[in-house]
Coordinates of C-alpha atoms in Angstrom, one line a residue:
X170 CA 5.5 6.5 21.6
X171 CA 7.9 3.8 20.9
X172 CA 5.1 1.4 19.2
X173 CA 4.3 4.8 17.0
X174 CA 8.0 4.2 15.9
X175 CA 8.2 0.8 15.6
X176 CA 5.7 0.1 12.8
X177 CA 7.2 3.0 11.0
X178 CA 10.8 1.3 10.9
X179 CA 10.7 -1.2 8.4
X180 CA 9.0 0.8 6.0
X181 CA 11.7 3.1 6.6
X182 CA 14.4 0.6 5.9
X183 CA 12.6 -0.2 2.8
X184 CA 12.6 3.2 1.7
X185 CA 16.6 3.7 2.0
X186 CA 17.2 0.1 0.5
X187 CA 14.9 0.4 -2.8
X188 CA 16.4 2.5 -5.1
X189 CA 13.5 5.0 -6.2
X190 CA 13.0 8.5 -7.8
X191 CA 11.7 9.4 -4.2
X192 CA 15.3 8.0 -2.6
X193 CA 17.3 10.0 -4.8
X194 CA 15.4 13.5 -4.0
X195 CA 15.7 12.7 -0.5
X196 CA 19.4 12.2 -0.7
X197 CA 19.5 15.1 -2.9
X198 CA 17.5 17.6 0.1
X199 CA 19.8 15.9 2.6
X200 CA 22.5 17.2 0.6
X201 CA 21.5 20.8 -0.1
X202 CA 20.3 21.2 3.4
X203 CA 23.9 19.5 4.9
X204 CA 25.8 21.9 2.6
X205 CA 23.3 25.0 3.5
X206 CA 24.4 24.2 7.5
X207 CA 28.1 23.6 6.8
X208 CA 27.7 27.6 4.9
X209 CA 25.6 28.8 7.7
X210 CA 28.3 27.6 10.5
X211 CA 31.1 28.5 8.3
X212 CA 29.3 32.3 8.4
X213 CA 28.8 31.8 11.5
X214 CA 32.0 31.1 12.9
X215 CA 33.0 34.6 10.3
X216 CA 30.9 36.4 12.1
X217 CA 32.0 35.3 15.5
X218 CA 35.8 36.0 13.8
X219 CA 34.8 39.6 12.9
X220 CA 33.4 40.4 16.2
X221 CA 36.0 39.3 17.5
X222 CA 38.5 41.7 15.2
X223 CA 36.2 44.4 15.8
X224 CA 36.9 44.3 19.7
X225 CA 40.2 44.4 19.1
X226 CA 40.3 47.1 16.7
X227 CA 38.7 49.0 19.5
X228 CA 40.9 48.0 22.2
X229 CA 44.0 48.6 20.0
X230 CA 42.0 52.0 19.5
X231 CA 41.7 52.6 23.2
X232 CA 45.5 51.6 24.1
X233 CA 46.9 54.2 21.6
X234 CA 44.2 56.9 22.4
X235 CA 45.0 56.1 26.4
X236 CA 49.2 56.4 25.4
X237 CA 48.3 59.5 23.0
X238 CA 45.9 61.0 26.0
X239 CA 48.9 60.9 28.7
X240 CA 51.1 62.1 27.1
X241 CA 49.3 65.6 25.6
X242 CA 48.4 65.7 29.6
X243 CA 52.2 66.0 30.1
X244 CA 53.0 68.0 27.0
X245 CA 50.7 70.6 29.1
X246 CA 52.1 70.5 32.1
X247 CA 55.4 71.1 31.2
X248 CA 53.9 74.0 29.3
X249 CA 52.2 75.2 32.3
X250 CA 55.7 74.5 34.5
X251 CA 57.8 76.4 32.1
X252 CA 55.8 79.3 31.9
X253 CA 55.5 79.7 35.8
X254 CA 59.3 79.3 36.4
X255 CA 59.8 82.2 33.9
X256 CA 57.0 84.4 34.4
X257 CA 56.4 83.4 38.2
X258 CA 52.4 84.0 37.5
X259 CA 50.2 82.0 39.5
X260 CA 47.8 81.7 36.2
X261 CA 50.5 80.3 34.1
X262 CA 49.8 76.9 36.9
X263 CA 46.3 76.4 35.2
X264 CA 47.5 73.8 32.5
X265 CA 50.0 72.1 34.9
X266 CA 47.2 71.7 37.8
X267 CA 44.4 70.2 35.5
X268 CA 46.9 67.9 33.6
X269 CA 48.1 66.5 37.1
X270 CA 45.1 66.1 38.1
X271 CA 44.2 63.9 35.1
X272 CA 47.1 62.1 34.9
X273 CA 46.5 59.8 37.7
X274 CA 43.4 58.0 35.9
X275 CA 45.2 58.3 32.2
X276 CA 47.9 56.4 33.3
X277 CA 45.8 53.9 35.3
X278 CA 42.8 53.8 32.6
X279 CA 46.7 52.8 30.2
X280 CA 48.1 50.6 32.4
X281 CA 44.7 48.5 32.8
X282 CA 44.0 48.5 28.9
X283 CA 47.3 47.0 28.5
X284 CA 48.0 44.4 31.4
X285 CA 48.5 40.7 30.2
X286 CA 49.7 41.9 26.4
X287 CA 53.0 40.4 26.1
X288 CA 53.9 42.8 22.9
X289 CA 53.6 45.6 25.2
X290 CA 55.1 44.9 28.3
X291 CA 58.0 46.1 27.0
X292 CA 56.8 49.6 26.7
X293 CA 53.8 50.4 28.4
X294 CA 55.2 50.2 31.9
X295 CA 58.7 52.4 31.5
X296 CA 56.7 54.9 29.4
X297 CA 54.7 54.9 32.7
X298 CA 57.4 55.0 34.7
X299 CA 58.6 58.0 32.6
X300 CA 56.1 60.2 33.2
X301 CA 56.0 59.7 36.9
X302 CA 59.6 61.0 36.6
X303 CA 58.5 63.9 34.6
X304 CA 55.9 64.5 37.0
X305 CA 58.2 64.4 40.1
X306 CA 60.8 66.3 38.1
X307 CA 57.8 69.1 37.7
X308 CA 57.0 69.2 41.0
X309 CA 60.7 69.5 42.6
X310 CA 61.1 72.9 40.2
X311 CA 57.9 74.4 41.0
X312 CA 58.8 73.8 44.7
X313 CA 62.1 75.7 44.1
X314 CA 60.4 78.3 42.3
X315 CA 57.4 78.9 45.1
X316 CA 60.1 79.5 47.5
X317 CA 62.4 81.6 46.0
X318 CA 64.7 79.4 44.3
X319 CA 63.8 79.9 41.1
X320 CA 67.5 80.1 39.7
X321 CA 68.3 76.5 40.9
X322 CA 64.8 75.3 39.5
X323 CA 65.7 77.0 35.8
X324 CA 69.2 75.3 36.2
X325 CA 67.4 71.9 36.8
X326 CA 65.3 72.4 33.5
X327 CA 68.4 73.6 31.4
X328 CA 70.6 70.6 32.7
X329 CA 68.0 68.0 30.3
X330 CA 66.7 65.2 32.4
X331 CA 62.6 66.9 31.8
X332 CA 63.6 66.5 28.0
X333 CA 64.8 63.2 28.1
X334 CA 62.3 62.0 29.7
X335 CA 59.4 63.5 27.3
X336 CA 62.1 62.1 24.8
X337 CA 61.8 58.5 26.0
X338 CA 58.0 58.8 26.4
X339 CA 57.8 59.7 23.0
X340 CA 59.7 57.1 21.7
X341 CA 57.9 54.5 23.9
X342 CA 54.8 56.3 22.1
X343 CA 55.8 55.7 19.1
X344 CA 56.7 52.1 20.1
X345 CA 53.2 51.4 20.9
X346 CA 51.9 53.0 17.6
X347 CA 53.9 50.8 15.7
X348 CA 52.7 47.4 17.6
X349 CA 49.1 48.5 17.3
X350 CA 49.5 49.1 13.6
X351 CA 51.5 46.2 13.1
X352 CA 48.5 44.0 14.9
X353 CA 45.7 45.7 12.6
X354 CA 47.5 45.2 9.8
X355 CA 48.1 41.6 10.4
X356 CA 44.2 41.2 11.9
X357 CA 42.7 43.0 8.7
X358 CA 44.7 40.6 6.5
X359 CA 43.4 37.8 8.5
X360 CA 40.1 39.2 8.3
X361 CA 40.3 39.9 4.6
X362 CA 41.3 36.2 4.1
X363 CA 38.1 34.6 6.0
X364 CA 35.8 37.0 4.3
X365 CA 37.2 35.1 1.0
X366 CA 37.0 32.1 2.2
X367 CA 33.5 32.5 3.4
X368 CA 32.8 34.3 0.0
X369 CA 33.8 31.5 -1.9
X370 CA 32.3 29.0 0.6
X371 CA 29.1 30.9 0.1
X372 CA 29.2 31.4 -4.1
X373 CA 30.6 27.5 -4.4
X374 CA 27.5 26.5 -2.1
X375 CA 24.7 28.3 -4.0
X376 CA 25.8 26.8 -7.5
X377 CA 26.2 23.3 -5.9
X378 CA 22.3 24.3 -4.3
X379 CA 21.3 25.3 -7.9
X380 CA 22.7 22.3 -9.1
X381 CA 20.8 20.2 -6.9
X382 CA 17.5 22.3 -7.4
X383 CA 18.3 21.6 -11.3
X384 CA 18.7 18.2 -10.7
X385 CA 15.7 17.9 -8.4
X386 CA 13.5 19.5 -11.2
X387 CA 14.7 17.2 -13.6
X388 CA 13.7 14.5 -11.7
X389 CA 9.9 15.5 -10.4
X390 CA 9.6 16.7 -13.8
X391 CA 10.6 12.9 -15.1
X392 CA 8.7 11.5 -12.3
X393 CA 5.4 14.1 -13.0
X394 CA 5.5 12.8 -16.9
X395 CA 5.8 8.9 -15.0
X396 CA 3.0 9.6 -13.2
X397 CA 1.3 11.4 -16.2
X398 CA 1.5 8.1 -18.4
X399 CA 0.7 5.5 -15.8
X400 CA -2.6 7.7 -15.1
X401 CA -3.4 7.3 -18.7
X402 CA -2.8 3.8 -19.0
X403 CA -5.1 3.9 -16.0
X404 CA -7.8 5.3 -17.1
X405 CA -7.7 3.7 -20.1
X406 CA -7.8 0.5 -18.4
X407 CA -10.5 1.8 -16.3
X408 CA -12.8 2.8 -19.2
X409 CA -12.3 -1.3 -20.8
X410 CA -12.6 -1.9 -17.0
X411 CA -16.2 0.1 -16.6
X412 CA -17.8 -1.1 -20.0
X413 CA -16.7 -4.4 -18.6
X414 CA -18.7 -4.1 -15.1
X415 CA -21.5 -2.7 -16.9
X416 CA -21.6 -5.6 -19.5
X417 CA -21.3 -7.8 -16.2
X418 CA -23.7 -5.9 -14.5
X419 CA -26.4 -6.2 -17.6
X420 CA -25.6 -10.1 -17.4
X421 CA -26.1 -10.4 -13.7
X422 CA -29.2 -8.4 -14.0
X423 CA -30.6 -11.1 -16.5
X424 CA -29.2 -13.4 -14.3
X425 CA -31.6 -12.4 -11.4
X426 CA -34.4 -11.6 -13.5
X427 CA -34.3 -15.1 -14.9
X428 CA -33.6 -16.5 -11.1
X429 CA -36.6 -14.5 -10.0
X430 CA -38.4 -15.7 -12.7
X431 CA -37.6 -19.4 -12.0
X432 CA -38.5 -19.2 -8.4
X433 CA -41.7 -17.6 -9.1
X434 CA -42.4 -20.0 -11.5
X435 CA -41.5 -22.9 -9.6
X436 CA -43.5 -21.3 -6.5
X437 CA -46.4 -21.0 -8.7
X438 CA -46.2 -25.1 -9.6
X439 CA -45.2 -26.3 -6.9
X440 CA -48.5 -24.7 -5.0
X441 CA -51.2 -26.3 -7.5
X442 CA -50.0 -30.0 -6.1
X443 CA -49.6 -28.6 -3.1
X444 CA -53.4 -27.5 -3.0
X445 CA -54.5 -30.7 -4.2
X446 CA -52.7 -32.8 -1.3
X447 CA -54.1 -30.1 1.3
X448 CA -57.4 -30.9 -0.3
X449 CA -57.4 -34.6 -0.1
X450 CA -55.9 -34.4 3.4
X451 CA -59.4 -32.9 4.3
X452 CA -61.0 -35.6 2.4
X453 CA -59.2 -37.9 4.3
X454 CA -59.9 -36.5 7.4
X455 CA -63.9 -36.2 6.4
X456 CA -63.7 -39.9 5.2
X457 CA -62.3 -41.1 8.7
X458 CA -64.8 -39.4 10.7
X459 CA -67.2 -41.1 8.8
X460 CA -65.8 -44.1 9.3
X461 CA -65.0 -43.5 13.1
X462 CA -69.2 -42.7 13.3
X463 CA -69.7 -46.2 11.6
X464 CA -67.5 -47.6 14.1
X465 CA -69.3 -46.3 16.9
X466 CA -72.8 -47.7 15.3
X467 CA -71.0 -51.5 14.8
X468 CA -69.3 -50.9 18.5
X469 CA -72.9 -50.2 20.0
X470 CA -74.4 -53.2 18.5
X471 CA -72.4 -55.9 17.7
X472 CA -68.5 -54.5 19.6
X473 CA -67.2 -58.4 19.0
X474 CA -67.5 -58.1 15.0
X475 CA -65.0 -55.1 15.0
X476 CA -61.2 -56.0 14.2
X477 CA -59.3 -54.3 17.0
X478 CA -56.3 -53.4 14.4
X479 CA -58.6 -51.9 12.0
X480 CA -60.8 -50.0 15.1
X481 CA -56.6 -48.5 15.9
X482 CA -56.0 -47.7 12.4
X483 CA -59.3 -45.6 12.0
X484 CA -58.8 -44.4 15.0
X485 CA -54.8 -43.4 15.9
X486 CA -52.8 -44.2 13.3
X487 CA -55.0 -42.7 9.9
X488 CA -55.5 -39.2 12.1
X489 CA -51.9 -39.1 13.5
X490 CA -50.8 -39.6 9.8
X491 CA -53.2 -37.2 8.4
X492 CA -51.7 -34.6 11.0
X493 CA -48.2 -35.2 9.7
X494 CA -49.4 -34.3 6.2
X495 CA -51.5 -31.3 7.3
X496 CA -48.1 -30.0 8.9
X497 CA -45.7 -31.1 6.1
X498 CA -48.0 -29.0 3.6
X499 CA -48.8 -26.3 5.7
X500 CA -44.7 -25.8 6.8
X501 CA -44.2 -26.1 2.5
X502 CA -47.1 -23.3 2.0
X503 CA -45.6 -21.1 4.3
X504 CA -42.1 -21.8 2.4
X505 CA -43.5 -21.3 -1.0
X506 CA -45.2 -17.8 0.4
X507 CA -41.8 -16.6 1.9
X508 CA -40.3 -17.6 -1.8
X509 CA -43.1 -15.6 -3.3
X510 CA -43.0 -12.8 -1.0
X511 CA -38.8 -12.5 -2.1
X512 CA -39.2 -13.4 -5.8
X513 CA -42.3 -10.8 -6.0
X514 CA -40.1 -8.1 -3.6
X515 CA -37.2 -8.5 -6.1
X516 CA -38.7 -7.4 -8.8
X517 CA -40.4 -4.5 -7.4
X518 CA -39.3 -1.1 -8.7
X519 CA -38.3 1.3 -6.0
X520 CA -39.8 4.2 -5.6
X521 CA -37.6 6.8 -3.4
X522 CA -39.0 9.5 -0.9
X523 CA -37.5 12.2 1.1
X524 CA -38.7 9.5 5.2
X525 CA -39.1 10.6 7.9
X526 CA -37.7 7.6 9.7
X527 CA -38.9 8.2 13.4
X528 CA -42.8 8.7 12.2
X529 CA -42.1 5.2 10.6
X530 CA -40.6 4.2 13.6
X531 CA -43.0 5.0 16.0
X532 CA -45.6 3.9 13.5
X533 CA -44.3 0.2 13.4
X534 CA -43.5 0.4 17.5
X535 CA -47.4 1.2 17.7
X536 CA -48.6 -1.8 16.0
X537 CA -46.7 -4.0 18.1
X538 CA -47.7 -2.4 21.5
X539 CA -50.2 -5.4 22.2
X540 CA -47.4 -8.0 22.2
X541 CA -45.0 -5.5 24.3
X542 CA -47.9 -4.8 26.8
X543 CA -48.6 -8.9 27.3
X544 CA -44.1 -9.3 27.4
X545 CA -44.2 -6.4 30.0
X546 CA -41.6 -4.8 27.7
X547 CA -41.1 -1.0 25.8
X548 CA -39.8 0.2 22.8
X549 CA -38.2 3.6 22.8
X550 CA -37.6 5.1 19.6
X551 CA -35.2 8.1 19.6
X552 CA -35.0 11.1 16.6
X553 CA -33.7 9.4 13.9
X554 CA -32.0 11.3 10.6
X555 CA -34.5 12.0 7.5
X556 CA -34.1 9.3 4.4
X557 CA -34.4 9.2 0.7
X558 CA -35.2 5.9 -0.1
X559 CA -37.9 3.5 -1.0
X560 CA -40.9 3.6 1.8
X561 CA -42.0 0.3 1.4
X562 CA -38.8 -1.3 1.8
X563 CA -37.6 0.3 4.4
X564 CA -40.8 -0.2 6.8
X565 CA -40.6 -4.2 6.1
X566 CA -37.0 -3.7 7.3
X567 CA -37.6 -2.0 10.0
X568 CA -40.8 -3.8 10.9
X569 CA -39.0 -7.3 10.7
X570 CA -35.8 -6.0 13.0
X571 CA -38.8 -5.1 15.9
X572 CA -40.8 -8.0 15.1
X573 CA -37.7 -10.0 15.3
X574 CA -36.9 -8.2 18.9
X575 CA -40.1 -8.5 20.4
X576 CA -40.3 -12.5 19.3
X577 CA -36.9 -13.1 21.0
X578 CA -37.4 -11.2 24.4
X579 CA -35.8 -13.2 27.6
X580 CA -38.4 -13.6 29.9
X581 CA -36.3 -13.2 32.9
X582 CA -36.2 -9.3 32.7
X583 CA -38.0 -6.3 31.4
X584 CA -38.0 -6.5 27.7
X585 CA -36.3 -2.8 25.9
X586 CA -36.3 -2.5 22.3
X587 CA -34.3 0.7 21.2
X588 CA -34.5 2.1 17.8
X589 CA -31.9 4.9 17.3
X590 CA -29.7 6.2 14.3
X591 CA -27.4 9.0 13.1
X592 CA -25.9 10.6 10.5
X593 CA -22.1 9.8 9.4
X594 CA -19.6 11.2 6.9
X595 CA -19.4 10.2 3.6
X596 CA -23.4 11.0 2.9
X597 CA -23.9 7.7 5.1
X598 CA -26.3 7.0 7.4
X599 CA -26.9 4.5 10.2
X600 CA -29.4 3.0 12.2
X601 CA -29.9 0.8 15.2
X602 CA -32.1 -1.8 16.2
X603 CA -31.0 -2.8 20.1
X604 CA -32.7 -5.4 22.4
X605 CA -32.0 -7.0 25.6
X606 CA -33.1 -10.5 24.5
X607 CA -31.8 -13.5 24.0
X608 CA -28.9 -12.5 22.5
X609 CA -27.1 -14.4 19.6
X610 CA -23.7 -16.6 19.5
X611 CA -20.8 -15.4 17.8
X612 CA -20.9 -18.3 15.3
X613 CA -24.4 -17.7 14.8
X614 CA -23.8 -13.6 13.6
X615 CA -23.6 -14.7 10.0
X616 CA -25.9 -18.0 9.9
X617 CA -29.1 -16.0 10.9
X618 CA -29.0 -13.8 7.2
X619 CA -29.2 -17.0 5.5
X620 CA -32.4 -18.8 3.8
X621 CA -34.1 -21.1 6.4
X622 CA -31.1 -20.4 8.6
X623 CA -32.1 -20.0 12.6
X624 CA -29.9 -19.9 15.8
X625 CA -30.3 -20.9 19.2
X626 CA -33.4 -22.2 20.9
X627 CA -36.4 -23.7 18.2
X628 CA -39.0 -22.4 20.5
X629 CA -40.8 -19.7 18.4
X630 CA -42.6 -19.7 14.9
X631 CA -40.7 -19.5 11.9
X632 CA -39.1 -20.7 9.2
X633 CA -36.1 -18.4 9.0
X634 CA -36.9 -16.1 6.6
X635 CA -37.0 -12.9 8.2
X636 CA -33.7 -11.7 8.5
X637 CA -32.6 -13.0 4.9
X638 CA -35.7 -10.9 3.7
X639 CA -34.2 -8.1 5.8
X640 CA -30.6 -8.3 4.3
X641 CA -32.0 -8.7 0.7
X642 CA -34.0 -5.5 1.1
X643 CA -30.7 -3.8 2.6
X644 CA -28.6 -4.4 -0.1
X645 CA -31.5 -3.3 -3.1
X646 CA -31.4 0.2 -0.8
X647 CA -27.3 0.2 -1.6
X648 CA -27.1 -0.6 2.5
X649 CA -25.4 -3.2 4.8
X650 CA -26.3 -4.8 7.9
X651 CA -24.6 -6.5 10.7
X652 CA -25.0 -8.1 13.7
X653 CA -23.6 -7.1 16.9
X654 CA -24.6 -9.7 19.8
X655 CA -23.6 -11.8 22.9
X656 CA -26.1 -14.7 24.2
X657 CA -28.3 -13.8 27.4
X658 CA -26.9 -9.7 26.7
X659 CA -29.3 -9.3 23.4
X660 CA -28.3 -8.1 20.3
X661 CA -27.7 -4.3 17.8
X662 CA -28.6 -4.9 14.6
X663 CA -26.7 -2.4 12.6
X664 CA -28.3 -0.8 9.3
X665 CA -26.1 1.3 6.7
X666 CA -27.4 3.1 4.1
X667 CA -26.8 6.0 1.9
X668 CA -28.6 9.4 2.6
X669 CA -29.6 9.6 -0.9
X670 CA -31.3 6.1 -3.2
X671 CA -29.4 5.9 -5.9
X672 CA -31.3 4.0 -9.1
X673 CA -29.1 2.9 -12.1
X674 CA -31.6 1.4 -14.4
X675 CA -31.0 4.4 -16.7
X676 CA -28.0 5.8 -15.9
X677 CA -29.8 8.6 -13.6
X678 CA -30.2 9.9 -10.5
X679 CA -33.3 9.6 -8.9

């Protein structure tokens, strides 16, 4: 991961130092989307602030509904108290027994609701401890009243205490009422004030955002119409620049038409001389067997007349020279042949053809089988991809690459010869030409493609034409080739081509 990174650094660093229409809308995103979190947090943290308000609107709710709830409760037992002491009817009990029997949770539902509030310390608990006085105060006259003391429990009402207390725990009521309100109030003003501030945080945002945006547009727009001119300065460069490779193209056509011409020409002069020394070598060679016959007649009759220099001239030294200039010539005929075969190939038109490469393939692996059979080696050709090229061309290539393979076998294993291929992307395709032969050194992977240019061990027949041949006839397809090989591990000969010939002569597509 970190050498991911790494590479990626510098560029980076030369990014943020080189000032660049690019840097700027960078900097400009990085902006928008910095101010877009600072408005999202800043809502967020709103949010958070009016949940927060909300829960305490609801506990403030709670607290006064609690305070409101115990007192009604005693409101109807003293009703229900009152109307027992002067009736003495059991029924007239009903409100005083389901408010007492209420009360107990009211009170504790208040009392927990309120613990830990320091603004109502000061009134929750003695309005609590109010109305346990009332509700003792109850109880004391309705225990008069059940047995038979009703006169003392009317005298305890009518001396005041019940209605003071109700008195203080409506005050204390009213007490709370007035914190609660007083802590809305001062939480809605607080809540008002961060909704502005997040309004305005919001509406200040968005037109800094649309200024960026407009700023942003500006700039792709500038850098659009940049990019708009330097692609027509391009391509008017590239039009000079295409009528200039086509004029250069023209020229090195003529070029090569004059070079093939030349070697052609030359080849052609150079082979009358050529057939005129062969010829006299066989004179030569006729004249010294007469002379070596003439020798033998003088030898038989008169062996002491015969000059023993002349008698090692006739017979060592005229054919040992005689066989120098046989090989000479025959070493420049096969040279002058090889220059034909290119010049003449070279000026061949191409003719392309929907192949069907393994058919070739096998074909050419057939007509070799004799020399595999004697080597004790195979050649396996796999399914190789269709081609539209020229027919001729491609079976001398292909032809050379397994002659060349079956010549350069290492006799110390069983020879293999593998022909295989496949298709690639790009409307490429590639085949392969593997052997486990000889092999061919590293410094040596370029040097065999040249003229009269041969690696490693002189011990076969040749003159090192073959694989320049082979590369010429690669690159008139529109192809490549390359070797890829290790001495004593054989070599792949690599062949690259496009699925489809394509012939420029006239501008068309064949």
């Amino acid at each position: 991961m970190f050498s991911a990174v790494r590479p990626s650094l510098p560029a980076l660093l030369r990014f943020v130092r080189t000032p660049s229409i690019g840097r700027t809308i960078v900097v400009l995103l990085a902006g928008a989307i910095l101010l877009l979190l600072a408005v999202n947090v800043a809502t967020f943290v709103m949010i958070q602030r009016t949940a927060a308000f909300n829960d305490q609107v609801e506990r403030s709710q709670q607290v006064r509904r609690a305070a409101r709830t115990v007192l009604l409760s005693l409101i109807d037992a003293e009703t229900g108290q009152r109307g027992y002491l002067l009736t003495g009817r059991p029924e007239f009990l009903d409100p005083y027994i389901r408010a007492e029997t209420s009360l107990s949770e009211q009170m504790e539902e208040l009392e927990a609701l309120t613990v830990g509030d320091p603004l109502l310390q000061d009134e929750v608990p003695p309005m609590l401890e109010a109305a346990r006085e009332k509700i003792a105060e109850m109880d004391r006259t309705l225990t008069l009243s059940r047995t038979g003391r009703t006169a003392e429990a009317l005298e305890q009402v009518r001396s005041g205490g019940g209605r003071a207390l109700m008195e203080s725990i409506r005050a204390r009521m009213s007490a709370i009422d007035e914190i609660e309100n007083e802590r809305l109030a001062s939480r809605t003003l607080q809540s008002e004030r961060g909704s502005r501030s997040t309004l305005w945080a919001n509406a200040l945002a968005a037109l800094l955002v649309m200024v960026l945006a407009g700023i942003m547009i500006w700039l792709v727009r500038r850098y659009v119409a940049e990019i708009q001119a330097a692609r027509d300065t391009l391509d008017r460069l590239n039009a000079g620049l295409e009528g200039q490779v086509r004029e250069r193209t023209a020229q090195l056509t003529r070029a090569n038409d004059e070079i093939q011409r030349f070697a052609y020409i030359v080849s052609h002069d150079l082979r009358a001389p050529l057939v005129n020394i062969m010829g006299y070598t066989s004179e030569l060679e006729q004249a010294g067997r007469a002379l070596e016959r003439q020798i033998a007649l003088v030898e038989a009759r008169a062996p002491k007349s015969l000059d023993a220099e002349a008698v090692t001239a006739v017979r060592e030294d005229v054919p040992e020279a005689i066989g120098f200039i046989r090989a000479s010539t025959g070493k420049m005929d096969r040279l002058i042949n090889a220059i034909l075969k290119l010049s003449r190939e070279g000026r061949r038109n191409l003719v392309p053809e929907v192949l069907d490469m393994t058919a070739m393939a096998q074909g050419i692996a057939d007509s070799v089988r004799h020399q595999t059979a004697e080597a004790g080696a195979e050649i396996v050709v796999e399914p190789l991809p269709r081609i539209e090229s020229d027919r001729l061309s491609m079976e001398q290539i292909l032809g050379n690459l397994v002659d060349n393979g079956v010549k350069y076998l290492d006799p110390s294993r069983p020879g293999r010869i593998v022909v295989s291929g496949a298709e690639e992307a790009g409307g490429q395709v590639v085949y392969r030409v593997a052997d486990n032969g000889r092999g061919v050194s590293p410094r040596d992977h370029e040097r065999i493609f040249e003229l009269f240019r041969r690696s490693g061990k002189q011990d076969r027949p040749g003159e090192g034409l073959g694989l320049a041949f082979v590369r010429n006839s690669v690159r008139r397809l529109g192809g490549d080739i390359h070797v890829e090989s290790e001495l004593g591990k054989g070599s792949t000969f690599v062949l690259k081509f496009p699925t489809r010939l394509i012939l420029e002569e006239s501008g068309e597509i064949a």
